Amino acid sequence: MTISALTVDRLKKAKNSVIGNPLAKVQLVQDQVFVAQLISCLNPESLPFSGAKGAQESLRIEAAHVVASLSYGSEEALGVLLRGNAHHAFFYAISRLTETDPPALRAAFSRALRAFISSLADNVGPSLWGLKPETSSIRSEAEEALSQHFQHEFLDIYLPLLVPPTSTPNLSVASAVATSTAQMIACTTRTAAQRQAVTEWRPATDRHAEIKSRRGWEKTSNGSASVPWVARQLLSLLRDRERERDSRLIESVLSALAALSKENPAMANSILKASGDGPHPITTIINFTKSRSIDIQLAACLCLTNTLRATSHSIHPSHSHPSSHPPNASHGASTLHRAPSHGSLHPTSMHGASVEENCIRTIINVINRLISSSPATDLLGASTSTMNSPQTKAKACFILHYLVHDDPSLCHAAFDRGCLEHVGSLIKEISSRESSTSEWDEDEPESVLQLREASLTALASLALRSDDIRRRVTDELRLLPFISRALRVKKHIGTRYAACQCVRALSRAVLVLRTGIVDSGLGMDVLRIVLGKDLNEKSGSALKGRDGKQRESNITEKTDDAMDVVDSTVDPKIIPLNEDRRVLSAALSAVCNIVNDFSPLRPIYLEEKLMPRLVYILRQSDDSALRLNALWAVKNLVRKTSTETKRDIMNHLGWHELLQLLEDPVEDIQEQGFNILRNLAENEEGIAMVFRELGIQILGKLINGMKSHNDDVVLQSTFALANLSNGTPDQQDLIVKFPQLLPTLQCCLSESNASIRRPAVSCVLTLTKKNPRRRKDMAEAGIVGTLKRICEWSGHAAGLPHAGHHGHGHSASISGLASLHPNPPSVALAPGGWAGHPSWGPGFGSWGGTGTLHHHYHNTTVHQAHITGHQASSHSMVPDDDRDVVQTARVALDWLESGDTYT
Amino acid sequence: MPPPQQRISKDAWERRLHDVPVTKADLNRLIMDYLVIEGYKSAAEEFSQEANLTPPVDFESIESRMDIREALQRGDVEHAINRVNELNPDLLDLNHALHFKLLQQKFIEFIQQKRIPEALQFAQEELARRGEESPEFLSELERTMALLAFDATPNPPPAIAELLSPAQRMKTAGEVNAAILESLSQGKEVKLMGLLKLLCWGETLLEERAEFPKLNVLDGTFSESSRS
């Protein structure tokens, strides 16, 4: 068979057979000769005759159509094309296209490249809407090809296609290439690195011009250079009045802007601060939210959402500021005014706040309308069917999630405007429509499954930061049974994931945790997911509904030591980790909340063998997000629990393993390890246990931790040391005499932020008070001098504080709740008896390590970040909070300087 | 008691109508919209030259669209599918529901022509697979397959029989036409039609408050209200 065997007719036939037919695609790519010929048809050089140009062009166009269709819908066919280097053939062909080539040819090639590269991006992920299975068999190949797509030489080929040719008479033909290119940007740009590559790209001529004209000491101050080329080009397409009726173009340009501005302040700011003739881009985009086309409305909302979140994010990263939103204060922030700590959109612009408010109001209005739309609301005939489609509603829910996630004030803004009610009734509506069997996903269309995932995701995001909203979800909307049903969905992982996120968000409210989570059986459901058991199986050990509550009361009488210690490595009944890792991780983060000391399910979880499972995950999984969540749960389990339980838990985990975790390559894991140590040493028996099991080598590990360049690791290791220093005089001597320990402590005092200095100063005070002879050691390590400087810096001569008084609101009454709220570290301050009493013996208290706030979704493959109360406070300490450190430092200094007189 | 009605004379009404600014360009675009959507290719072509209007779509696409509609109306689904793929190769790959509709129509045509063995083979090879891939098509698939069972019955149930009616062809043709128009960034319905509906709706609302000359849609004249 020769190359000329491929004719236009044969290609047309192939095209008609494969379009819409996945099986035909797979069958066609079995013919390797055909595929090779097909790909070679894309470039004229490889075609045998160059006579009839028109015939050659038709052949190339048909070949591009066939390749494009093959790349949709069949992973196998895509893999074959990839191995046949179809993407390089496309890039080469497009790089050789000129304005004299017929528009049909240019349109076909840009469209086919878009189809091909978008399919690659779908394979590689992260998914754009919701969670997709990670089962692609061609992922690594696809990933490699996709990464090339973002290299300079490739961007040079396709980004200039955004500029439509000026000479074509027909607008729609002229826009086709720009539309495909914008669609491609919208669909393929999904990670931070990809966004950066596209944002920073400039045409080769600009780059060369700059190299020529630039002298080393000069800064480029070219005004236009500060606005990314791609932003300028996309915005000019958006403002072009001639093209505003081309809804495909507008939708793809808005989607491209949205994709590029997500978590990308450079891009988002260039949209916000764009200048020039005509209306401001934000005004234009807001106008598009009123378009007749629903797709344009959605794209405009997504664009506004991403722009808004990226800019406020860059000024005040909201996820590192949870402590600036104490739960009570945020309840009041129920208007559209953002909490002051968030700053306004434009710190420099007077109109910033109103632009921001306007955007938020617009987005929420559109979302509410789309989510709640029912037939017959649309008088003027704008496609009612699109408006009601599950796809539209699902996207609206996801946009709501993107808008409010991790931002309490936005959650409340949405809540006040009725989003929660709309989402709630949507969840009920799509659930009641089907029969009452638990087999939800058996014969439901994919679009409805995705809508359920989307609505639950939005629900979880709304509820994540507010007790008010959580109460509304459980008490008034009564959505728990729907979440429970969603956890039982078999095939659709996205639904299970979203339902786990809901449980996690709801279990942050103490009241809900103690009632709804237990009564509805959701608490046991997430445990069973973690244990790898089937939720639909009604086995004897499943504790559900009211039974669960009854058994729980029996067990609490038996106390914690009911758990039996079995070495998990030899347990034959262990179930492998079959659940999707993201679902498992979400379930684990719910479990982390549910194992807090005030949770009625904590003892039941331990009885149901949670610990062996956590240890199994820690040892067997190579997914750092999973290991982190497992360790997080262990940390919460050892907090405020009996010494017997601590011993049991540590027998499962292994003391030696804990030491290894303190040196884990992943710093988040180290942090959790030190936090476990801190919680173990929260009382005298615990301290004795730590020294007995680990010996003084633990002090060496603490020094390493305190020298870490990661503030969170330093903080937890300093807390652990502060707690250990509450031990007996002998144990204290071990600490003081340990080589390099005091100098390291001095370093923490002098070089760290207030939240780290707090436990450090307390540690010095505790050690000094018991034995004033340690003064000499302290002075030699430079601690006395450092304390003096801390006191001098404070600037105001506050009177010597009374020993035994600590006036900064870390009362023991909040310590129990603190692990559910993004407060500064809760301080279990207690004199000798450790009873959590508000009065406080001078310098004598233990620091309860908390941190339950799993609040990052990780739809992406990127490792998730965990935000804890203490972690947050380490970044956002306001100067006021320094005062207690200074006061403690004064007391410590006083002891060090005149300790003799006190003895 | 109903509120007193305001009476508006024909002159006053026409004067008010003239005060509403409607540009020639807007009117031209409305006409163009009508010609394009209704598929009058050569009229659209000439009108765009006369009115000096940038055509909103490629004129060839109008012809293709009409060709597809006619093919479906005469029962030539194969030809329609091929022309759709030519016009927009993405459409049937991305719009599974539309693709299913066309395959269903093709099956119906086999039944119409009493080509039962071919119908069976087609159902097994194509239709059944679409049902497997997308469970939402299953119920419609069942209804369609029932045609085989009621083939020889003189009075099949109406839900089944309607599949064989010309209306089913029109319905499929309409849906394909709408999808193509949407993919070309065109409205699915003629804007003039929407405006006319709006006009009637507005008149009905106004009738409760005022007496005014109503537009006679058929000949474009105003009729004085004859209410006393």
Coordinates of C-alpha atoms in Angstrom, one line a residue, chain A residues 12 15-25 62 65 68-70 72 111 114-115 169-173 242 245-249 292 295 379-381 383 385-386 442-447, chain B residues 26 29 54-59 78 81-83 85-94 96 99 103 125-126 129-130 133-136 138 182-189 191 194 198 201:
Chain A
K12 CA -14.4 11.3 4.3
K15 CA -14.5 10.6 9.2
N16 CA -18.2 9.7 9.0
S17 CA -17.6 6.3 10.5
V18 CA -15.7 7.5 13.5
I19 CA -17.5 10.7 14.5
G20 CA -19.6 9.9 17.5
N21 CA -18.6 6.3 17.6
P22 CA -15.9 5.4 20.1
L23 CA -15.7 1.7 19.1
A24 CA -15.2 2.7 15.4
K25 CA -12.3 4.9 16.6
E62 CA -10.1 15.8 5.8
H65 CA -10.8 16.2 10.7
A68 CA -9.4 15.4 15.6
S69 CA -12.3 13.0 15.8
L70 CA -10.0 10.1 16.8
Y72 CA -12.0 12.5 21.3
R111 CA -9.6 23.1 15.4
R114 CA -7.4 22.2 19.9
A115 CA -9.2 18.9 19.9
P169 CA -14.5 39.4 4.3
N170 CA -16.5 36.9 6.4
L171 CA -16.2 37.6 10.1
S172 CA -17.2 34.1 11.3
V173 CA -14.6 32.4 9.1
E242 CA -17.8 43.7 15.4
R245 CA -22.3 38.7 18.3
D246 CA -20.0 35.8 17.7
S247 CA -21.0 33.9 20.9
R248 CA -18.6 31.0 20.4
L249 CA -15.7 33.4 20.2
R292 CA -28.7 35.6 25.9
D295 CA -22.6 29.4 28.1
L379 CA -40.4 34.4 28.6
L380 CA -38.3 35.6 25.8
G381 CA -37.3 32.2 24.6
S383 CA -32.9 28.6 25.3
S385 CA -33.5 23.8 27.7
T386 CA -29.9 24.9 28.1
E442 CA -26.7 2.7 38.0
D443 CA -29.0 4.1 35.4
E444 CA -28.6 7.8 35.9
P445 CA -27.1 9.9 33.2
E446 CA -23.5 11.1 33.8
S447 CA -24.8 14.7 33.9
Chain B
D26 CA -31.2 47.4 13.4
R29 CA -30.1 43.1 10.9
T54 CA -21.5 42.1 7.0
P55 CA -22.9 38.6 6.7
P56 CA -23.2 36.9 10.1
V57 CA -22.4 33.5 8.7
D58 CA -20.8 31.8 5.8
F59 CA -23.5 31.6 3.1
E78 CA -27.2 8.9 6.1
I81 CA -25.2 12.8 9.0
N82 CA -22.5 13.2 6.4
R83 CA -23.4 16.8 5.7
N85 CA -20.0 16.2 9.7
E86 CA -18.9 18.3 6.8
L87 CA -20.3 21.5 8.2
N88 CA -19.1 21.0 11.7
P89 CA -17.0 17.8 12.5
D90 CA -17.2 18.5 16.2
L91 CA -21.0 18.6 16.5
L92 CA -21.8 14.9 16.7
D93 CA -18.7 13.9 18.5
L94 CA -19.6 16.3 21.4
H96 CA -24.2 12.7 22.1
H99 CA -26.1 11.9 17.5
L103 CA -29.3 7.2 14.7
E125 CA -24.3 -2.6 16.1
E126 CA -25.1 1.1 16.7
R129 CA -24.0 0.6 22.0
R130 CA -25.1 4.1 22.5
E133 CA -22.5 4.3 26.8
S134 CA -25.2 6.6 28.0
P135 CA -27.9 5.2 30.2
E136 CA -30.1 8.2 29.8
L138 CA -32.2 3.7 27.4
E182 CA -26.1 27.3 17.9
S183 CA -22.7 26.0 16.8
L184 CA -22.6 28.9 14.3
S185 CA -23.3 31.4 17.1
Q186 CA -26.8 32.0 15.7
G187 CA -30.0 32.2 17.6
K188 CA -32.2 29.2 17.3
E189 CA -35.4 31.1 16.7
K191 CA -35.7 37.2 16.3
G194 CA -39.7 36.6 19.3
L198 CA -43.4 40.1 22.8
W201 CA -47.9 39.8 25.1

